[in-house]
Short mmCIF file of C-alpha atoms in Angstrom, two decimals:
data_model
loop_
_atom_site.label_atom_id
_atom_site.label_comp_id
_atom_site.label_asym_id
_atom_site.label_seq_id
_atom_site.Cartn_x
_atom_site.Cartn_y
_atom_site.Cartn_z
CA MET O 809 0.00 0.00 0.00
CA LYS O 810 1.20 3.51 -0.82
CA ILE O 811 -0.20 6.25 1.43
CA ALA O 812 0.31 9.97 0.76
CA PHE O 813 -0.02 12.63 3.45
CA ASP O 814 -0.45 16.38 3.32
CA ALA O 815 2.74 17.04 5.31
CA LYS O 816 2.56 20.81 5.73
CA ARG O 817 1.91 20.48 9.48
CA PHE O 818 4.38 17.59 9.78
CA PHE O 819 7.23 19.86 8.72
CA HIS O 820 6.16 23.28 9.96
CA ASN O 821 4.05 23.04 13.14
CA THR O 822 5.90 22.71 16.44
CA SER O 823 2.97 21.45 18.53
CA GLY O 824 -0.68 20.39 18.11
CA LEU O 825 -1.25 19.44 14.48
CA GLY O 826 2.49 18.99 13.93
CA ASN O 827 2.80 16.48 16.76
CA TYR O 828 -0.29 14.61 15.54
CA SER O 829 1.13 14.39 12.00
CA ARG O 830 4.58 13.24 13.07
CA ASP O 831 3.28 10.70 15.58
CA LEU O 832 0.82 9.23 13.07
CA VAL O 833 3.49 8.66 10.41
CA ARG O 834 5.97 7.41 13.02
CA ILE O 835 3.68 4.74 14.46
CA LEU O 836 2.46 3.56 11.05
CA SER O 837 6.06 3.22 9.87
CA LYS O 838 7.04 1.39 13.05
CA TYR O 839 4.25 -1.20 13.03
CA TYR O 840 3.54 -1.45 9.28
CA PRO O 841 6.88 -0.91 7.50
CA GLU O 842 5.73 -3.00 4.52
CA ASN O 843 3.86 0.06 3.18
CA GLU O 844 5.27 3.21 1.60
CA TYR O 845 4.51 6.56 3.26
CA LEU O 846 4.82 9.72 1.14
CA LEU O 847 5.14 13.13 2.80
CA LEU O 848 3.97 15.78 0.33
CA ASN O 849 4.89 19.43 0.79
CA LYS O 850 6.69 22.31 -0.92
CA ASN O 851 9.70 21.78 1.35
CA SER O 852 10.91 19.68 4.25
CA SER O 853 12.47 20.77 7.54
CA GLU O 854 14.45 19.42 10.49
CA ARG O 855 11.21 18.45 12.22
CA GLY O 856 10.54 14.74 11.98
CA LYS O 857 14.01 14.17 10.52
CA GLU O 858 14.43 10.82 12.30
CA ILE O 859 11.11 9.60 10.80
CA LEU O 860 12.26 10.55 7.29
CA GLU O 861 15.37 8.42 7.78
CA ARG O 862 13.23 5.28 7.74
CA GLN O 863 13.27 3.32 4.47
CA ASP O 864 9.49 3.28 4.09
CA VAL O 865 9.04 7.08 4.51
CA ARG O 866 9.80 9.49 1.67
CA PHE O 867 9.51 13.25 1.16
CA VAL O 868 7.87 14.28 -2.12
CA GLU O 869 8.30 17.89 -3.23
CA THR O 870 4.99 19.12 -4.57
CA SER O 871 4.46 21.19 -7.70
CA LYS O 872 5.31 24.87 -7.56
CA GLY O 873 2.84 27.68 -7.93
CA LYS O 874 0.22 29.65 -6.04
CA PHE O 875 -2.26 27.52 -4.08
CA SER O 876 -0.34 24.39 -5.06
CA ARG O 877 -1.42 22.67 -1.83
CA GLN O 878 -5.06 23.07 -2.82
CA LEU O 879 -4.75 22.67 -6.60
CA LYS O 880 -1.74 20.42 -7.27
CA MET O 881 -0.91 18.29 -4.23
CA GLY O 882 -3.70 15.79 -4.91
CA LYS O 883 -2.59 15.27 -8.50
CA ASP O 884 1.04 14.94 -7.32
CA ALA O 885 -0.04 12.11 -5.00
CA GLN O 886 -1.85 10.39 -7.86
CA ARG O 887 1.20 10.79 -10.10
CA GLU O 888 3.24 9.01 -7.40
CA GLY O 889 0.77 6.10 -7.57
CA ALA O 890 -0.64 6.61 -4.07
CA ASP O 891 -3.57 4.38 -3.12
CA ILE O 892 -4.76 6.70 -0.34
CA PHE O 893 -4.42 10.41 0.37
CA HIS O 894 -4.74 11.40 4.03
CA GLY O 895 -5.29 15.05 4.94
CA LEU O 896 -4.05 15.38 8.52
CA SER O 897 -5.52 18.76 9.48
CA GLY O 898 -9.09 19.12 8.29
CA GLU O 899 -8.26 19.83 4.64
CA LEU O 900 -8.07 17.95 1.35
CA PRO O 901 -6.87 19.17 -2.06
CA LEU O 902 -9.58 20.57 -4.32
CA LYS O 903 -8.29 19.20 -7.65
CA TRP O 904 -7.67 15.57 -8.67
CA SER O 905 -6.92 13.72 -11.91
CA LYS O 906 -8.89 10.68 -13.09
CA GLU O 907 -6.41 8.23 -11.49
CA PRO O 908 -8.11 6.20 -8.72
CA ILE O 909 -7.27 7.30 -5.16
CA ARG O 910 -9.16 7.04 -1.86
CA LYS O 911 -9.35 10.05 0.43
CA ILE O 912 -9.36 10.37 4.24
CA VAL O 913 -9.36 13.55 6.31
CA THR O 914 -8.73 13.94 10.03
CA ILE O 915 -10.85 16.60 11.71
CA HIS O 916 -9.51 17.57 15.14
CA ASP O 917 -12.19 19.95 16.34
CA LEU O 918 -14.81 22.45 15.28
CA ILE O 919 -14.00 24.95 18.01
CA PHE O 920 -14.47 27.81 15.54
CA MET O 921 -18.15 26.78 15.37
CA ARG O 922 -18.53 25.88 19.06
CA CYS O 923 -16.76 28.97 20.39
CA PRO O 924 -16.99 31.57 17.58
CA ASN O 925 -15.97 34.41 19.92
CA TYR O 926 -12.35 33.19 19.76
CA TYR O 927 -12.16 33.62 15.95
CA SER O 928 -12.58 36.45 13.48
CA PHE O 929 -15.56 36.40 11.11
CA PHE O 930 -13.22 35.84 8.15
CA ASP O 931 -11.40 32.91 9.80
CA ARG O 932 -14.70 31.23 10.71
CA LYS O 933 -15.96 31.45 7.14
CA ILE O 934 -12.70 30.13 5.63
CA HIS O 935 -12.46 27.25 8.13
CA LEU O 936 -16.08 26.23 7.58
CA TRP O 937 -15.72 26.28 3.80
CA LYS O 938 -12.52 24.18 3.89
CA PHE O 939 -13.89 21.66 6.37
CA LYS O 940 -17.18 21.24 4.48
CA LYS O 941 -15.32 20.70 1.20
CA ALA O 942 -13.00 18.12 2.79
CA ALA O 943 -15.85 16.29 4.56
CA SER O 944 -17.80 16.13 1.31
CA SER O 945 -14.96 14.75 -0.86
CA ALA O 946 -13.50 12.32 1.71
CA ASP O 947 -14.35 8.62 1.60
CA LYS O 948 -13.93 8.54 5.38
CA ILE O 949 -13.48 11.14 8.12
CA ILE O 950 -11.38 10.48 11.21
CA ALA O 951 -12.62 12.30 14.32
CA ILE O 952 -10.11 12.36 17.17
CA SER O 953 -12.81 12.11 19.85
CA GLU O 954 -16.48 11.25 20.30
CA GLN O 955 -17.03 14.95 21.01
CA THR O 956 -15.56 15.91 17.62
CA LYS O 957 -17.65 13.20 15.93
CA ARG O 958 -20.83 14.68 17.42
CA ASP O 959 -19.78 18.16 16.27
CA ILE O 960 -19.05 16.96 12.71
CA ILE O 961 -22.53 15.43 12.52
CA THR O 962 -24.14 18.59 13.95
CA TYR O 963 -22.22 21.36 12.19
CA LEU O 964 -21.07 19.75 8.92
CA LYS O 965 -24.22 17.63 8.44
CA VAL O 966 -22.20 14.47 7.77
CA PRO O 967 -23.82 11.03 8.20
CA GLU O 968 -22.51 9.13 11.22
CA SER O 969 -21.56 6.14 9.04
CA LYS O 970 -18.89 8.23 7.29
CA ILE O 971 -17.02 9.04 10.53
CA GLU O 972 -14.55 6.85 12.42
CA VAL O 973 -13.30 7.84 15.88
CA ILE O 974 -9.57 7.12 16.21
CA TYR O 975 -7.94 8.73 19.21
CA GLN O 976 -4.47 10.22 18.99
CA GLY O 977 -1.57 9.31 21.21
CA CYS O 978 1.32 11.44 22.33
CA HIS O 979 5.06 11.79 21.84
CA LYS O 980 7.18 8.83 22.95
CA ALA O 981 9.17 11.04 25.37
CA PHE O 982 6.26 10.90 27.85
CA LYS O 983 6.38 7.10 27.89
CA GLU O 984 10.15 6.84 28.42
CA GLN O 985 12.15 7.10 31.62
CA GLN O 986 14.42 10.14 31.43
CA SER O 987 17.88 9.81 33.01
CA ASN O 988 18.62 11.26 36.45
CA GLU O 989 21.22 13.44 34.77
CA LEU O 990 18.62 15.01 32.47
CA ILE O 991 16.14 15.43 35.34
CA ASN O 992 18.73 17.30 37.41
CA THR O 993 19.79 19.38 34.39
CA VAL O 994 16.18 20.44 33.70
CA LYS O 995 15.56 21.34 37.34
CA GLU O 996 18.68 23.51 37.39
CA LYS O 997 18.16 25.03 33.94
CA PHE O 998 14.65 26.29 34.74
CA ASN O 999 15.28 26.85 38.47
CA LEU O 1000 12.25 24.73 39.34
CA PRO O 1001 10.71 24.80 42.82
CA GLU O 1002 10.89 21.55 44.77
CA ARG O 1003 7.14 21.01 44.37
CA TYR O 1004 4.83 22.64 41.82
CA ILE O 1005 1.67 22.29 39.77
CA LEU O 1006 1.96 22.42 35.97
CA ASN O 1007 -0.03 23.86 33.07
CA VAL O 1008 0.93 23.28 29.42
CA GLY O 1009 -0.70 24.86 26.36
CA THR O 1010 -0.98 28.08 24.39
CA ILE O 1011 -1.64 30.96 26.77
CA GLU O 1012 -4.98 32.01 25.28
CA GLU O 1013 -8.41 32.75 26.70
CA ARG O 1014 -9.91 29.37 25.78
CA LYS O 1015 -7.25 27.51 27.80
CA ASN O 1016 -8.28 29.50 30.90
CA LEU O 1017 -4.93 29.92 32.68
CA LEU O 1018 -6.30 32.85 34.69
CA SER O 1019 -8.60 30.46 36.59
CA ILE O 1020 -5.59 28.50 37.86
CA VAL O 1021 -3.82 31.69 38.97
CA LYS O 1022 -6.98 32.83 40.80
CA GLY O 1023 -7.35 29.35 42.31
CA ILE O 1024 -3.89 29.45 43.94
CA LYS O 1025 -4.08 33.08 45.11
CA ASP O 1026 -3.43 33.32 48.86
CA THR O 1027 -1.61 29.96 48.85
CA GLU O 1028 2.08 29.17 48.53
CA ILE O 1029 1.55 26.60 45.74
CA PRO O 1030 4.00 27.29 42.87
CA LEU O 1031 2.67 27.14 39.30
CA VAL O 1032 4.87 26.36 36.28
CA VAL O 1033 3.43 27.35 32.88
CA VAL O 1034 4.72 26.18 29.48
CA GLY O 1035 3.13 27.64 26.35
CA ARG O 1036 3.22 30.20 23.58
CA LYS O 1037 2.04 33.63 24.70
CA THR O 1038 -0.82 35.54 23.06
CA ASP O 1039 -2.41 38.87 24.04
CA TYR O 1040 -4.30 37.01 26.79
CA TYR O 1041 -0.96 36.61 28.59
CA LYS O 1042 -1.05 40.34 29.43
CA LYS O 1043 -4.37 39.85 31.23
CA VAL O 1044 -2.93 36.97 33.28
CA LEU O 1045 0.25 38.91 34.02
CA ALA O 1046 -1.73 41.94 35.19
CA PHE O 1047 -3.55 39.77 37.77
CA ILE O 1048 -0.26 38.19 38.90
CA ARG O 1049 1.38 41.57 39.44
CA LYS O 1050 -1.66 43.10 41.13
CA ASN O 1051 -1.71 40.23 43.63
CA LYS O 1052 2.08 40.09 44.09
CA MET O 1053 2.34 36.53 42.72
CA ASP O 1054 5.40 37.13 40.52
CA LYS O 1055 7.53 34.63 42.45
CA GLN O 1056 4.72 32.07 42.60
CA VAL O 1057 4.10 31.73 38.84
CA LEU O 1058 6.95 30.70 36.55
CA PHE O 1059 6.63 31.02 32.75
CA LEU O 1060 8.99 28.82 30.71
CA GLU O 1061 9.97 29.10 27.04
CA GLY O 1062 12.24 27.13 24.72
CA VAL O 1063 11.35 23.78 26.30
CA SER O 1064 12.32 20.67 24.30
CA MET O 1065 10.10 17.57 24.24
CA ASP O 1066 12.42 15.64 26.58
CA GLU O 1067 12.56 18.60 28.95
CA LEU O 1068 8.78 18.85 28.86
CA ALA O 1069 8.53 15.15 29.78
CA VAL O 1070 10.69 15.84 32.84
CA LEU O 1071 8.47 18.80 33.80
CA TYR O 1072 5.36 16.59 33.66
CA LYS O 1073 6.93 13.77 35.67
CA SER O 1074 8.31 16.13 38.32
CA ALA O 1075 5.01 17.97 38.84
CA ASP O 1076 2.67 17.12 41.72
CA ILE O 1077 -0.47 17.96 39.73
CA PHE O 1078 -1.25 18.81 36.10
CA VAL O 1079 -4.02 21.42 35.83
CA TYR O 1080 -5.91 21.98 32.56
CA PRO O 1081 -9.16 23.97 33.00
CA SER O 1082 -9.79 24.56 29.29
CA PHE O 1083 -13.27 25.69 28.22
CA PHE O 1084 -13.25 23.47 25.12
CA GLU O 1085 -10.89 21.03 23.36
CA GLY O 1086 -11.02 18.67 20.38
CA PHE O 1087 -9.16 16.11 22.45
CA GLY O 1088 -6.69 17.53 24.98
CA ILE O 1089 -3.32 15.90 24.32
CA PRO O 1090 -1.66 17.51 27.40
CA VAL O 1091 -4.02 15.44 29.57
CA ILE O 1092 -2.74 12.24 27.91
CA GLU O 1093 0.86 13.42 28.31
CA ALA O 1094 0.29 13.92 32.04
CA LEU O 1095 -1.37 10.53 32.52
CA PHE O 1096 1.49 8.73 30.74
CA SER O 1097 3.82 10.67 33.06
CA LYS O 1098 1.98 9.26 36.13
CA THR O 1099 0.93 12.75 37.19
CA VAL O 1100 -2.59 13.27 38.51
CA VAL O 1101 -4.81 15.55 36.41
CA ILE O 1102 -7.37 18.22 37.26
CA THR O 1103 -9.31 19.20 34.14
CA SER O 1104 -12.68 20.50 32.95
CA ASN O 1105 -15.88 18.48 32.91
CA THR O 1106 -16.61 19.87 29.43
CA SER O 1107 -16.18 18.77 25.78
CA CYS O 1108 -13.94 15.73 25.24
CA LEU O 1109 -11.78 16.17 28.34
CA PRO O 1110 -13.45 13.37 30.36
CA GLU O 1111 -12.73 11.07 27.35
CA ALA O 1112 -9.03 11.88 27.64
CA GLY O 1113 -8.87 12.00 31.44
CA GLY O 1114 -10.79 8.85 32.39
CA LYS O 1115 -12.70 8.31 35.62
CA ASP O 1116 -9.76 8.84 38.00
CA SER O 1117 -8.84 12.36 36.94
CA VAL O 1118 -10.43 15.18 38.94
CA TYR O 1119 -13.03 17.34 37.17
CA ILE O 1120 -14.08 20.95 37.68
CA ASP O 1121 -16.39 23.52 36.14
CA PRO O 1122 -13.90 25.77 34.27
CA ARG O 1123 -15.99 28.83 35.20
CA ASN O 1124 -15.68 28.14 38.93
CA ASP O 1125 -12.34 29.42 40.31
CA LEU O 1126 -13.28 28.45 43.86
CA ASP O 1127 -13.98 24.82 42.94
CA LEU O 1128 -10.69 24.64 41.04
CA GLY O 1129 -8.75 26.17 43.93
CA ALA O 1130 -10.31 23.79 46.45
CA LYS O 1131 -9.45 20.72 44.36
CA ILE O 1132 -5.88 21.90 43.78
CA ARG O 1133 -5.41 22.38 47.52
CA PHE O 1134 -6.98 19.00 48.35
CA LEU O 1135 -4.65 17.07 46.03
CA TRP O 1136 -1.64 19.21 46.96
CA GLU O 1137 -2.09 18.20 50.60
CA ASN O 1138 -2.87 14.49 49.95
CA GLU O 1139 0.06 12.56 48.51
CA SER O 1140 -1.64 9.16 48.84
CA GLU O 1141 -4.67 10.40 46.86
CA ARG O 1142 -2.42 11.84 44.15
CA LYS O 1143 -0.59 8.52 43.82
CA ARG O 1144 -3.78 6.43 43.85
CA ARG O 1145 -5.38 8.46 41.07
CA ALA O 1146 -2.15 8.64 39.04
CA GLU O 1147 -1.68 4.84 39.14
CA LYS O 1148 -5.28 4.10 38.11
CA SER O 1149 -5.10 6.73 35.35
CA PHE O 1150 -1.87 5.21 34.07
CA THR O 1151 -3.73 1.92 33.51
CA PHE O 1152 -6.55 3.79 31.73
CA VAL O 1153 -4.23 5.74 29.40
CA GLN O 1154 -2.72 2.60 27.86
CA LYS O 1155 -5.60 2.61 25.36
CA PHE O 1156 -3.90 5.64 23.80
CA ASN O 1157 -0.68 3.72 23.16
CA ASP O 1158 0.93 3.62 19.73
CA GLU O 1159 0.20 0.04 18.68
CA PRO O 1160 -3.61 0.00 19.08
CA ILE O 1161 -3.90 3.40 17.38
CA ALA O 1162 -1.69 2.27 14.47
CA ALA O 1163 -3.83 -0.87 14.11
CA GLN O 1164 -7.04 1.18 13.96
CA LEU O 1165 -5.56 3.45 11.28
CA MET O 1166 -4.34 0.52 9.19
CA ASN O 1167 -7.71 -1.25 9.48
CA LEU O 1168 -9.43 1.90 8.21
CA TYR O 1169 -7.01 2.21 5.27
CA LYS O 1170 -7.63 -1.42 4.29
CA LYS O 1171 -11.37 -1.02 4.68
CA ILE O 1172 -11.67 1.85 2.21
CA LEU O 1173 -9.49 0.29 -0.48
#
């Protein structure tokens, strides 16, 4: 089987869609090396370099020209003799030749429909048009959660039979044991407190970092934050400064994947009070790291967190603060929940996800 991927995110996105793309190709190559995997894009990059070194994975430079991703990438895949084209980020090419090829698209979320206040009018219209086009031309749609599946049915008017839920996993660094040397290096490099709670994700309104900061006000619980800053960061920072919490909240940048794995494993609690997610990969990363999770009782987050994570209403700072303090003060409860959650999270391991993907590919051929 020859499978072509739209590899724009694979090569150019550092997190989110980039991690999904790289992990998907990596696990397919690892467990099904008898196939050929083609990564189509205008150019490659250092990201995913170790995956490209595998014999069954090949970069294919797509045709030049304006809108080549939309107008030429599909035909390039057909010219390469691909059996399947998989769009990894909610999009498929618009133009195809008469050569036979099956099409799959992964849709991660429809947050722009669910929470339109976070997007401009223009972005909402463009996203909706692209997603509807892709959903219409695809032979199958992969939804990364039951929540996303329900949203695809509701907002894109797609029949349920066309959608397959295949969860995503996370980077292998969170499943490996980092060396004591690296752990000590990370603690020194970032000047980490001895104990802390952790939040990982873009610092934007939807991710709701301000609720965590409010929840730990008037405590001595340190918070470590890892994520790209947006304008919302200024709002969080203003609250921190007003309440003299500068030494209590630590913002980190330039964190590698292995360093991030150490941060997760060294944290007492991972806190993720997002208002809405398509899946919530940081929750999975924390559970693989054997770190207890507090997250929202909304969207897909209970799917990712399982029954032994702790759930809160993301609009209730007092509830969040109370649950942080309870777990902070109860080591045995943290360990009990972390151990049970570690058993639950095995369903998001590489091999079962790769098997589900391969079964879907075979089914549509």
